[in-house]
């Protein structure tokens, strides 16, 4: 795909192989991202439909650093609104989830419908003809700030912009087929939540999930136990905007035997331990539910959603930025309604792969911390460099040692940020 | 001294040794504190426990899995933030079941200190354990660590 934008001097190269460090560290930049991206023309993941199955169910989530309530109304429709009263701005609910007939502000008991409409103002007409709201006051003008909501494959998305395209266009064909594969062909159920607060910028995580280059180098567990290797087959595919990436890897018998290439790749690092054996290999022997041979498939949707299959784990990862140098990684860990008790037990076993204590993921928290710490004092005109896999055009690949999809992320980021990039 | 108080002191002593072993990073010895055949170690999020959801933050359903959990720590191949940890065990309560199993509840706070001497609170949690008497001490048959501070800072690389 040819490049459609010409970066300014701070970005220095047209192919986004250089990214100025200040985008990860500057508070001003972070504030501009909130308006241009999270409140701009992007579909933000909110929750899964199965988390609010009944009328009155609600769940609290985040759009960037905006607190949002997602609510299921009496007619089954899903609504999302800012968690802030239209009156004086108080937080409407501090509960993470629940069921209610109305959303009522604790301060003056202003009451909202499940769709976010203001339906009750105590003492609206005053007492004995005195006080009360002025004659022009009309409750219809004081609904909660609502988001436009759409759903796709059981995922609920919201946007604060009228310019955001329809969801299928936004997702692109690879995301559409992967959501079908992971979340639609079997009905998912939530097995639990995991949270990790990573002291790094939210975009570092977006880079991380578009970076199959690091997978088998940072995460020695999966190499030692032959779950993932640098010599593995795989590739990446992007949508037309280059913002969403699907990367996948396939482990074949032939390649799992190729240990010489491996020990060459790790020469001198002291990390490769081919003699390592597990005392209880049960979690590495869990069969893949899906018979399509994919060991890892990571679908990354701009700006804050990742739908991930890592071995036989299935999870929604949601990025919740907490400032330029902190992001909460919120994980919704899934099983499926059709799972047998043995399959559910297997998913608890394999949950050891992911999350804050995950054999394959805990190191990402440290890697991001190290980057954030390392770039804290770099000069604004200095850049990270992304050349692995080739420079120039940003295109799909059938190999994994690449950073091209990271450049895809940055090209869209640069476009959506406009003159604020 | 009453038998209840004696039991509590013995359990406290065991938990202090457990905490000190992990604080001292003697990870290779940690599996020896568990019953060698069936045992269970789980770190659970308060959020999931309250919702009745089963997914653990960390789990070992066999003695082999307990050994595997610390294998990369012992070998030095895991990449994680190496902080000096101080585990403080508090509010210890212990009672004996008819079959001799000791049921234990205790509080746990863990402080982390970096290489430049800056400390912060890392974990707030509760132990729920079942211990089996062995000679003048115990072995762990079940250890659940229910974490109130389930928004885990950076990562959880070591057992609690």
mmCIF file of N, CA and C in Angstrom, chain A residues 96-97 190-199 218 220-221 270-271 273 275-281 333 345 348-349 351-352 356-357 359 362-363 365-366 369, chain B residues 45 47-48 51 53-65 67-72 75-82 150-157:
data_model
loop_
_atom_site.group_PDB
_atom_site.id
_atom_site.type_symbol
_atom_site.label_atom_id
_atom_site.label_comp_id
_atom_site.label_asym_id
_atom_site.label_seq_id
_atom_site.Cartn_x
_atom_site.Cartn_y
_atom_site.Cartn_z
ATOM 1 N N UNK A 96 -18.696 -1.242 39.351
ATOM 2 C CA UNK A 96 -18.142 -1.716 38.076
ATOM 3 C C UNK A 96 -19.210 -2.334 37.201
ATOM 4 N N UNK A 97 -20.165 -2.978 37.828
ATOM 5 C CA UNK A 97 -21.219 -3.634 37.062
ATOM 6 C C UNK A 97 -22.398 -3.846 37.988
ATOM 7 N N UNK A 190 -17.654 -15.563 29.804
ATOM 8 C CA UNK A 190 -16.539 -14.966 30.540
ATOM 9 C C UNK A 190 -16.116 -15.913 31.660
ATOM 10 N N UNK A 191 -14.823 -16.288 31.659
ATOM 11 C CA UNK A 191 -14.299 -17.125 32.747
ATOM 12 C C UNK A 191 -13.606 -16.284 33.813
ATOM 13 N N UNK A 192 -13.352 -15.019 33.503
ATOM 14 C CA UNK A 192 -12.730 -14.171 34.516
ATOM 15 C C UNK A 192 -12.033 -12.973 33.904
ATOM 16 N N UNK A 193 -11.556 -12.110 34.788
ATOM 17 C CA UNK A 193 -10.873 -10.884 34.365
ATOM 18 C C UNK A 193 -9.469 -10.860 34.959
ATOM 19 N N UNK A 194 -8.545 -10.303 34.198
ATOM 20 C CA UNK A 194 -7.181 -10.113 34.681
ATOM 21 C C UNK A 194 -6.782 -8.681 34.380
ATOM 22 N N UNK A 195 -6.076 -8.082 35.317
ATOM 23 C CA UNK A 195 -5.677 -6.678 35.118
ATOM 24 C C UNK A 195 -4.204 -6.505 35.425
ATOM 25 N N UNK A 196 -3.580 -5.731 34.581
ATOM 26 C CA UNK A 196 -2.148 -5.489 34.706
ATOM 27 C C UNK A 196 -1.923 -4.012 34.437
ATOM 28 N N UNK A 197 -1.285 -3.329 35.364
ATOM 29 C CA UNK A 197 -1.007 -1.893 35.172
ATOM 30 C C UNK A 197 0.447 -1.753 34.761
ATOM 31 N N UNK A 198 0.632 -1.456 33.485
ATOM 32 C CA UNK A 198 1.977 -1.442 32.913
ATOM 33 C C UNK A 198 2.488 -0.005 32.876
ATOM 34 N N UNK A 199 3.645 0.254 33.494
ATOM 35 C CA UNK A 199 4.164 1.625 33.534
ATOM 36 C C UNK A 199 4.810 2.016 32.212
ATOM 37 N N UNK A 218 11.941 -12.454 23.523
ATOM 38 C CA UNK A 218 11.684 -12.032 24.906
ATOM 39 C C UNK A 218 11.096 -13.180 25.721
ATOM 40 N N UNK A 220 11.089 -16.557 26.578
ATOM 41 C CA UNK A 220 11.865 -17.784 26.463
ATOM 42 C C UNK A 220 11.087 -19.027 26.853
ATOM 43 N N UNK A 221 10.041 -18.835 27.643
ATOM 44 C CA UNK A 221 9.244 -19.985 28.049
ATOM 45 C C UNK A 221 8.719 -20.714 26.830
ATOM 46 N N UNK A 270 22.729 -16.549 26.646
ATOM 47 C CA UNK A 270 22.613 -17.272 27.913
ATOM 48 C C UNK A 270 21.185 -17.596 28.279
ATOM 49 N N UNK A 271 20.255 -17.413 27.365
ATOM 50 C CA UNK A 271 18.843 -17.575 27.703
ATOM 51 C C UNK A 271 18.241 -18.872 27.187
ATOM 52 N N UNK A 273 17.553 -22.531 26.750
ATOM 53 C CA UNK A 273 17.806 -23.681 27.620
ATOM 54 C C UNK A 273 17.147 -24.925 27.027
ATOM 55 N N UNK A 275 17.755 -27.883 27.306
ATOM 56 C CA UNK A 275 17.669 -29.060 28.188
ATOM 57 C C UNK A 275 16.487 -28.973 29.143
ATOM 58 N N UNK A 276 15.780 -27.847 29.135
ATOM 59 C CA UNK A 276 14.718 -27.632 30.097
ATOM 60 C C UNK A 276 13.536 -28.568 29.831
ATOM 61 N N UNK A 277 13.063 -29.183 30.890
ATOM 62 C CA UNK A 277 11.896 -30.071 30.785
ATOM 63 C C UNK A 277 10.890 -29.658 31.850
ATOM 64 N N UNK A 278 9.626 -29.775 31.537
ATOM 65 C CA UNK A 278 8.633 -29.425 32.541
ATOM 66 C C UNK A 278 8.363 -30.610 33.455
ATOM 67 N N UNK A 279 8.211 -30.329 34.750
ATOM 68 C CA UNK A 279 7.866 -31.390 35.691
ATOM 69 C C UNK A 279 6.444 -31.869 35.445
ATOM 70 N N UNK A 280 5.570 -30.945 35.078
ATOM 71 C CA UNK A 280 4.193 -31.306 34.718
ATOM 72 C C UNK A 280 3.827 -30.568 33.433
ATOM 73 N N UNK A 281 3.967 -31.238 32.296
ATOM 74 C CA UNK A 281 3.743 -30.537 31.016
ATOM 75 C C UNK A 281 2.277 -30.399 30.628
ATOM 76 N N UNK A 333 -11.083 -13.010 29.971
ATOM 77 C CA UNK A 333 -10.638 -14.355 29.600
ATOM 78 C C UNK A 333 -11.862 -15.214 29.301
ATOM 79 N N UNK A 345 -11.517 -26.807 32.553
ATOM 80 C CA UNK A 345 -10.322 -27.009 33.394
ATOM 81 C C UNK A 345 -9.052 -26.713 32.585
ATOM 82 N N UNK A 348 -8.353 -23.123 32.457
ATOM 83 C CA UNK A 348 -7.769 -22.583 33.689
ATOM 84 C C UNK A 348 -6.279 -22.924 33.747
ATOM 85 N N UNK A 349 -5.939 -24.144 33.289
ATOM 86 C CA UNK A 349 -4.522 -24.524 33.188
ATOM 87 C C UNK A 349 -3.766 -23.547 32.290
ATOM 88 N N UNK A 351 -4.520 -20.653 31.329
ATOM 89 C CA UNK A 351 -4.513 -19.233 31.699
ATOM 90 C C UNK A 351 -3.148 -18.855 32.275
ATOM 91 N N UNK A 352 -2.357 -19.855 32.677
ATOM 92 C CA UNK A 352 -0.991 -19.572 33.129
ATOM 93 C C UNK A 352 -0.097 -19.000 32.026
ATOM 94 N N UNK A 356 -1.008 -11.012 33.959
ATOM 95 C CA UNK A 356 0.140 -10.417 34.643
ATOM 96 C C UNK A 356 1.162 -11.446 35.136
ATOM 97 N N UNK A 357 0.728 -12.711 35.305
ATOM 98 C CA UNK A 357 1.669 -13.749 35.725
ATOM 99 C C UNK A 357 1.869 -14.786 34.619
ATOM 100 N N UNK A 359 3.179 -17.006 31.659
ATOM 101 C CA UNK A 359 4.511 -17.421 31.210
ATOM 102 C C UNK A 359 4.895 -16.734 29.901
ATOM 103 N N UNK A 362 4.051 -12.098 30.886
ATOM 104 C CA UNK A 362 4.450 -11.216 32.000
ATOM 105 C C UNK A 362 5.654 -10.374 31.617
ATOM 106 N N UNK A 363 6.477 -10.929 30.704
ATOM 107 C CA UNK A 363 7.686 -10.203 30.319
ATOM 108 C C UNK A 363 7.376 -8.950 29.499
ATOM 109 N N UNK A 365 5.191 -6.736 30.216
ATOM 110 C CA UNK A 365 5.087 -5.644 31.180
ATOM 111 C C UNK A 365 6.456 -5.060 31.476
ATOM 112 N N UNK A 366 7.432 -5.943 31.650
ATOM 113 C CA UNK A 366 8.788 -5.475 31.942
ATOM 114 C C UNK A 366 9.410 -4.799 30.721
ATOM 115 N N UNK A 369 8.013 -1.359 30.424
ATOM 116 C CA UNK A 369 8.556 -0.501 31.483
ATOM 117 C C UNK A 369 9.966 -0.042 31.125
ATOM 118 N N UNK B 45 -7.829 -13.245 41.838
ATOM 119 C CA UNK B 45 -8.208 -11.843 41.937
ATOM 120 C C UNK B 45 -9.490 -11.720 42.761
ATOM 121 N N UNK B 47 -11.700 -9.620 42.446
ATOM 122 C CA UNK B 47 -12.781 -9.348 41.492
ATOM 123 C C UNK B 47 -13.417 -10.659 41.015
ATOM 124 N N UNK B 48 -12.602 -11.608 40.591
ATOM 125 C CA UNK B 48 -13.144 -12.873 40.087
ATOM 126 C C UNK B 48 -13.797 -13.689 41.198
ATOM 127 N N UNK B 51 -17.171 -12.382 41.879
ATOM 128 C CA UNK B 51 -18.107 -12.635 40.783
ATOM 129 C C UNK B 51 -18.355 -14.136 40.575
ATOM 130 N N UNK B 53 -16.166 -16.186 39.366
ATOM 131 C CA UNK B 53 -15.492 -16.575 38.119
ATOM 132 C C UNK B 53 -14.193 -17.305 38.447
ATOM 133 N N UNK B 54 -13.891 -18.378 37.703
ATOM 134 C CA UNK B 54 -12.821 -19.270 38.134
ATOM 135 C C UNK B 54 -11.402 -18.909 37.703
ATOM 136 N N UNK B 55 -11.216 -17.959 36.798
ATOM 137 C CA UNK B 55 -9.865 -17.791 36.234
ATOM 138 C C UNK B 55 -8.882 -17.251 37.274
ATOM 139 N N UNK B 56 -7.761 -17.934 37.436
ATOM 140 C CA UNK B 56 -6.732 -17.497 38.378
ATOM 141 C C UNK B 56 -5.761 -16.517 37.733
ATOM 142 N N UNK B 57 -5.032 -15.775 38.561
ATOM 143 C CA UNK B 57 -3.910 -14.978 38.062
ATOM 144 C C UNK B 57 -2.715 -15.896 37.848
ATOM 145 N N UNK B 58 -2.567 -16.847 38.764
ATOM 146 C CA UNK B 58 -1.475 -17.831 38.692
ATOM 147 C C UNK B 58 -2.028 -19.099 39.313
ATOM 148 N N UNK B 59 -1.713 -20.265 38.742
ATOM 149 C CA UNK B 59 -2.246 -21.478 39.349
ATOM 150 C C UNK B 59 -1.336 -22.674 39.109
ATOM 151 N N UNK B 60 -1.268 -23.529 40.123
ATOM 152 C CA UNK B 60 -0.537 -24.789 40.028
ATOM 153 C C UNK B 60 -1.444 -25.855 40.622
ATOM 154 N N UNK B 61 -1.790 -26.836 39.797
ATOM 155 C CA UNK B 61 -2.726 -27.870 40.241
ATOM 156 C C UNK B 61 -2.026 -29.183 40.573
ATOM 157 N N UNK B 62 -0.710 -29.175 40.543
ATOM 158 C CA UNK B 62 0.048 -30.379 40.899
ATOM 159 C C UNK B 62 1.396 -29.943 41.461
ATOM 160 N N UNK B 63 2.096 -30.848 42.114
ATOM 161 C CA UNK B 63 3.421 -30.511 42.645
ATOM 162 C C UNK B 63 4.389 -30.175 41.509
ATOM 163 N N UNK B 64 4.190 -30.866 40.373
ATOM 164 C CA UNK B 64 5.022 -30.560 39.206
ATOM 165 C C UNK B 64 4.816 -29.131 38.733
ATOM 166 N N UNK B 65 3.568 -28.681 38.739
ATOM 167 C CA UNK B 65 3.303 -27.303 38.312
ATOM 168 C C UNK B 65 3.888 -26.294 39.300
ATOM 169 N N UNK B 67 6.676 -26.773 40.931
ATOM 170 C CA UNK B 67 8.114 -26.742 40.579
ATOM 171 C C UNK B 67 8.335 -25.953 39.286
ATOM 172 N N UNK B 68 7.432 -26.177 38.293
ATOM 173 C CA UNK B 68 7.589 -25.463 37.013
ATOM 174 C C UNK B 68 7.458 -23.953 37.191
ATOM 175 N N UNK B 69 6.595 -23.518 38.102
ATOM 176 C CA UNK B 69 6.339 -22.091 38.266
ATOM 177 C C UNK B 69 7.610 -21.346 38.660
ATOM 178 N N UNK B 70 8.506 -22.022 39.371
ATOM 179 C CA UNK B 70 9.730 -21.334 39.792
ATOM 180 C C UNK B 70 10.961 -21.757 38.982
ATOM 181 N N UNK B 71 10.771 -22.662 38.002
ATOM 182 C CA UNK B 71 11.930 -23.197 37.275
ATOM 183 C C UNK B 71 12.727 -22.097 36.563
ATOM 184 N N UNK B 72 12.020 -21.194 35.879
ATOM 185 C CA UNK B 72 12.747 -20.144 35.145
ATOM 186 C C UNK B 72 13.346 -19.108 36.086
ATOM 187 N N UNK B 75 16.521 -20.805 37.224
ATOM 188 C CA UNK B 75 17.469 -20.885 36.124
ATOM 189 C C UNK B 75 17.939 -19.501 35.659
ATOM 190 N N UNK B 76 17.158 -18.463 36.004
ATOM 191 C CA UNK B 76 17.542 -17.103 35.624
ATOM 192 C C UNK B 76 17.219 -16.750 34.190
ATOM 193 N N UNK B 77 16.241 -17.444 33.571
ATOM 194 C CA UNK B 77 15.914 -17.150 32.169
ATOM 195 C C UNK B 77 14.674 -16.279 32.022
ATOM 196 N N UNK B 78 14.028 -15.931 33.133
ATOM 197 C CA UNK B 78 12.821 -15.103 33.049
ATOM 198 C C UNK B 78 13.218 -13.621 33.069
ATOM 199 N N UNK B 79 12.599 -12.842 32.190
ATOM 200 C CA UNK B 79 12.841 -11.395 32.163
ATOM 201 C C UNK B 79 11.742 -10.717 32.971
ATOM 202 N N UNK B 80 12.097 -10.158 34.116
ATOM 203 C CA UNK B 80 11.084 -9.482 34.933
ATOM 204 C C UNK B 80 11.766 -8.414 35.769
ATOM 205 N N UNK B 81 10.969 -7.578 36.396
ATOM 206 C CA UNK B 81 11.539 -6.510 37.202
ATOM 207 C C UNK B 81 11.966 -7.083 38.544
ATOM 208 N N UNK B 82 13.268 -7.101 38.766
ATOM 209 C CA UNK B 82 13.772 -7.689 40.003
ATOM 210 C C UNK B 82 13.723 -6.638 41.099
ATOM 211 N N UNK B 150 -5.809 -6.298 42.750
ATOM 212 C CA UNK B 150 -5.708 -7.171 41.559
ATOM 213 C C UNK B 150 -5.344 -6.403 40.288
ATOM 214 N N UNK B 151 -5.259 -5.088 40.360
ATOM 215 C CA UNK B 151 -4.654 -4.338 39.248
ATOM 216 C C UNK B 151 -3.151 -4.422 39.434
ATOM 217 N N UNK B 152 -2.573 -5.520 38.945
ATOM 218 C CA UNK B 152 -1.192 -5.880 39.302
ATOM 219 C C UNK B 152 -0.195 -4.887 38.702
ATOM 220 N N UNK B 153 0.669 -4.360 39.546
ATOM 221 C CA UNK B 153 1.693 -3.421 39.105
ATOM 222 C C UNK B 153 2.722 -4.146 38.237
ATOM 223 N N UNK B 154 2.732 -3.843 36.967
ATOM 224 C CA UNK B 154 3.698 -4.321 35.969
ATOM 225 C C UNK B 154 3.564 -5.811 35.681
ATOM 226 N N UNK B 155 3.680 -6.666 36.690
ATOM 227 C CA UNK B 155 3.660 -8.113 36.470
ATOM 228 C C UNK B 155 3.707 -8.842 37.801
ATOM 229 N N UNK B 156 3.393 -10.117 37.763
ATOM 230 C CA UNK B 156 3.591 -10.968 38.936
ATOM 231 C C UNK B 156 4.475 -12.127 38.484
ATOM 232 N N UNK B 157 5.758 -12.015 38.752
ATOM 233 C CA UNK B 157 6.707 -13.021 38.271
ATOM 234 C C UNK B 157 7.002 -14.072 39.331
#
